[in-house]
Tab-separated table of C-alpha atoms in Angstrom:
chain	number	residue	atom	x	y	z
A	25	PRO	CA	-19.656	-15.787	1.965
A	26	TYR	CA	-17.092	-13.244	3.302
A	27	ASP	CA	-14.065	-15.514	2.863
A	28	ARG	CA	-13.370	-14.291	-0.708
A	29	ILE	CA	-14.196	-10.612	-0.650
A	30	PRO	CA	-12.337	-9.072	-3.516
A	31	PRO	CA	-10.156	-5.894	-3.000
A	32	VAL	CA	-12.043	-2.708	-3.895
A	33	PRO	CA	-9.992	-0.202	-5.827
A	34	SER	CA	-10.289	3.343	-4.608
A	35	SER	CA	-9.840	6.568	-6.431
A	36	PRO	CA	-7.448	9.374	-5.552
A	37	ALA	CA	-8.265	12.798	-4.155
A	38	VAL	CA	-11.531	12.129	-2.335
A	39	PRO	CA	-12.493	13.524	1.007
A	40	VAL	CA	-12.037	11.725	4.307
A	41	PRO	CA	-15.219	10.169	5.680
A	42	PRO	CA	-17.080	12.560	7.936
A	43	SER	CA	-17.132	10.047	10.829
A	44	SER	CA	-13.382	9.862	10.748
A	45	ALA	CA	-12.972	13.665	10.482
A	46	GLN	CA	-15.302	14.156	13.454
A	47	ARG	CA	-13.281	11.654	15.519
A	48	ALA	CA	-10.144	13.655	14.627
A	49	GLY	CA	-11.923	16.887	15.841
A	50	ARG	CA	-11.944	18.616	12.429
A	51	ALA	CA	-14.448	19.291	9.742
A	52	PRO	CA	-14.164	16.880	6.778
A	53	ASP	CA	-12.959	19.572	4.408
A	54	ASP	CA	-10.010	20.380	6.717
A	55	LEU	CA	-8.452	16.945	6.282
A	56	ALA	CA	-6.215	15.893	3.424
A	57	SER	CA	-7.769	13.641	0.813
A	58	ALA	CA	-6.190	10.302	-0.105
A	59	PRO	CA	-6.871	7.186	-2.196
A	60	SER	CA	-8.572	5.311	0.649
A	61	GLY	CA	-11.064	7.976	1.498
A	62	SER	CA	-13.944	6.855	-0.758
A	63	THR	CA	-13.695	3.272	0.392
A	64	ALA	CA	-13.447	4.283	4.063
A	65	ARG	CA	-16.561	6.496	3.671
A	66	LEU	CA	-18.447	3.598	2.129
A	67	MET	CA	-17.298	1.191	5.017
A	68	CYS	CA	-18.181	3.820	7.713
A	69	GLY	CA	-21.692	4.024	6.248
A	70	GLN	CA	-22.333	0.328	6.699
A	71	ARG	CA	-24.488	-0.851	9.709
A	72	PRO	CA	-22.635	-2.868	12.283
A	73	GLY	CA	-24.450	-6.092	11.307
A	74	ASP	CA	-23.853	-5.649	7.559
A	75	ILE	CA	-20.480	-7.369	7.489
A	76	PRO	CA	-18.736	-9.526	10.259
A	77	PRO	CA	-16.141	-7.645	12.372
A	78	ASN	CA	-12.635	-7.269	11.149
A	79	VAL	CA	-13.422	-8.325	7.589
A	80	ARG	CA	-13.440	-4.810	6.271
A	81	SER	CA	-9.994	-3.856	5.082
A	82	LEU	CA	-8.257	-1.022	3.188
A	83	THR	CA	-4.849	-1.814	1.618
A	84	THR	CA	-2.831	0.903	0.001
A	85	VAL	CA	-0.144	-0.129	-2.473
A	86	ALA	CA	2.632	2.509	-2.111
A	87	SER	CA	6.269	1.714	-2.797
A	88	ASN	CA	9.484	0.760	-1.031
A	89	SER	CA	10.600	4.281	-2.082
A	90	ALA	CA	8.407	5.394	0.884
A	91	LEU	CA	10.757	3.519	3.279
A	92	ARG	CA	14.179	4.793	2.217
A	93	PRO	CA	15.507	7.932	0.522
A	94	ARG	CA	15.928	7.395	-3.242
A	95	SER	CA	18.190	9.397	-5.550
A	96	HIS	CA	16.272	11.251	-8.302
A	97	LEU	CA	12.891	10.182	-6.742
A	98	ALA	CA	12.281	12.762	-4.068
A	99	VAL	CA	8.755	13.752	-5.034
A	100	TYR	CA	7.764	10.227	-5.926
A	101	SER	CA	9.129	8.844	-2.608
A	102	ALA	CA	7.476	11.690	-0.623
A	103	SER	CA	4.076	11.009	-2.277
A	104	LYS	CA	4.278	7.269	-1.422
A	105	ALA	CA	5.405	8.032	2.126
A	106	ALA	CA	2.422	10.431	2.544
A	107	ALA	CA	-0.017	7.743	1.252
A	108	SER	CA	1.457	5.185	3.688
A	109	GLN	CA	1.287	7.494	6.682
A	110	PHE	CA	-2.307	8.532	5.780
A	111	THR	CA	-3.422	4.970	5.490
A	112	ARG	CA	-1.762	3.842	8.762
A	113	SER	CA	-3.250	6.943	10.581
A	114	LEU	CA	-6.598	6.133	9.144
A	115	GLY	CA	-6.169	2.621	10.604
A	116	LEU	CA	-6.020	4.173	14.026
A	117	GLU	CA	-9.246	6.190	13.444
A	118	LEU	CA	-11.134	3.372	11.791
A	119	GLY	CA	-9.994	0.495	13.941
A	120	PRO	CA	-12.783	0.960	16.529
A	121	SER	CA	-15.235	0.483	13.563
A	122	GLY	CA	-13.606	-2.881	12.753
A	123	ILE	CA	-11.852	-1.571	9.642
A	124	ARG	CA	-8.287	-2.740	9.098
A	125	CYS	CA	-5.900	-0.353	7.220
A	126	ASN	CA	-2.567	-1.657	5.951
A	127	VAL	CA	0.136	-0.685	3.388
A	128	VAL	CA	2.048	-2.862	0.900
A	129	ASN	CA	5.323	-1.407	-0.368
A	130	PRO	CA	6.520	-3.220	-3.479
A	131	GLY	CA	10.028	-2.877	-4.630
A	132	THR	CA	11.024	-3.027	-8.337
A	133	THR	CA	8.386	-5.126	-9.979
A	134	LEU	CA	8.820	-6.543	-13.472
A	135	THR	CA	5.955	-5.050	-15.379
A	136	PRO	CA	5.349	-3.700	-18.919
A	137	MET	CA	5.729	-0.187	-17.420
A	138	LEU	CA	9.152	-0.988	-16.025
A	139	ARG	CA	10.297	-2.578	-19.265
A	140	SER	CA	9.190	0.513	-21.157
A	141	MET	CA	11.485	2.621	-18.808
A	142	TRP	CA	14.395	0.464	-19.817
A	143	ASP	CA	14.250	1.639	-23.440
A	144	GLY	CA	14.286	-1.958	-24.778
A	145	GLU	CA	17.258	-3.113	-22.662
A	146	ASP	CA	16.989	-5.843	-20.070
A	147	ARG	CA	18.286	-4.210	-16.908
A	148	THR	CA	17.105	-6.872	-14.596
A	149	ALA	CA	20.632	-8.072	-13.539
A	150	GLN	CA	21.795	-4.409	-12.956
A	151	THR	CA	18.639	-3.681	-10.811
A	152	VAL	CA	19.127	-6.897	-8.746
A	153	ARG	CA	22.835	-5.936	-8.179
A	154	GLY	CA	21.916	-2.371	-7.192
A	155	LEU	CA	23.339	0.984	-8.250
A	156	PRO	CA	25.835	2.253	-5.608
A	157	ARG	CA	26.422	5.534	-7.427
A	158	LEU	CA	22.720	6.273	-7.006
A	159	PHE	CA	22.688	4.824	-3.409
A	160	GLN	CA	20.295	2.030	-4.545
A	161	THR	CA	20.568	-1.266	-2.774
A	162	GLY	CA	20.296	-4.481	-4.655
A	163	VAL	CA	17.764	-7.265	-4.094
A	164	PRO	CA	19.051	-9.961	-1.606
A	165	LEU	CA	16.566	-12.534	-2.946
A	166	GLY	CA	18.220	-12.085	-6.361
A	167	ARG	CA	15.213	-11.499	-8.483
A	168	LEU	CA	12.697	-8.667	-9.174
A	169	ALA	CA	9.171	-9.044	-7.898
A	170	SER	CA	6.342	-10.075	-10.155
A	171	ALA	CA	2.813	-8.559	-10.034
A	172	GLN	CA	1.675	-11.916	-8.578
A	173	ASP	CA	4.171	-11.487	-5.644
A	174	VAL	CA	2.519	-8.200	-4.753
A	175	ALA	CA	-1.025	-9.402	-5.357
A	176	GLY	CA	-0.502	-12.431	-3.094
A	177	VAL	CA	0.284	-10.164	-0.134
A	178	VAL	CA	-2.608	-7.784	-0.850
A	179	GLU	CA	-4.923	-10.842	-1.103
A	180	PHE	CA	-3.755	-12.083	2.252
A	181	LEU	CA	-4.137	-8.631	3.960
A	182	VAL	CA	-7.787	-8.276	2.737
A	183	SER	CA	-8.596	-11.838	3.810
A	184	PRO	CA	-9.989	-13.070	7.111
A	185	MET	CA	-6.590	-14.785	7.744
A	186	ALA	CA	-5.249	-11.231	8.447
A	187	ARG	CA	-8.153	-10.284	10.710
A	188	HIS	CA	-5.791	-9.112	13.503
A	189	ILE	CA	-3.404	-7.203	11.390
A	190	THR	CA	-3.884	-3.392	11.022
A	191	VAL	CA	-1.606	-0.362	10.666
A	192	ALA	CA	0.992	-2.570	9.152
A	193	ASP	CA	3.571	-1.483	6.629
A	194	LEU	CA	4.892	-4.435	4.634
A	195	ALA	CA	7.752	-4.333	2.268
A	196	VAL	CA	7.463	-6.793	-0.728
A	197	ASP	CA	10.835	-6.150	-2.256
A	198	GLY	CA	13.033	-9.243	-1.844
A	199	GLY	CA	14.820	-7.464	1.047
A	200	ALA	CA	15.918	-4.420	-0.980
A	201	SER	CA	14.633	-1.907	1.690
A	202	GLN	CA	16.255	-4.122	4.381
A	203	ARG	CA	13.174	-3.969	6.631
């Protein structure tokens, strides 16, 4: 019954679970909040026999902008890097409870939002080539990601097949971040 547990979306700006905060030696209100907090709090509240070990998993979808500096994206990149670091640090704190925490960093993904940013132009080829004047690398695989490319990695990370993967930071960007 646990081989197809769906990912649970989490909401932003919620407190860190008290058990995690206590292990860190701080009061819960002293720790920064993050998207994974509500889900971690729920998981920490489960009894040990509720769910088999290493099935519980948090996966944060950040951005490959967290992995490399990006021109004109300083605040965005910093926020994604903070979300990534928070999730991986939480993985160290929650690992002893059998909760795995990983990060997926998509690159440019062909979505309706991206198309709307292109003002009606198809900029796929330009994006795949890169923009040297903005210090943006191209995409070695020669295509932009689809939502399914990213979702497949998330599905794997939350599945029992990834039961020994935690604190990982995976780029799903066709090689653009060169990691």
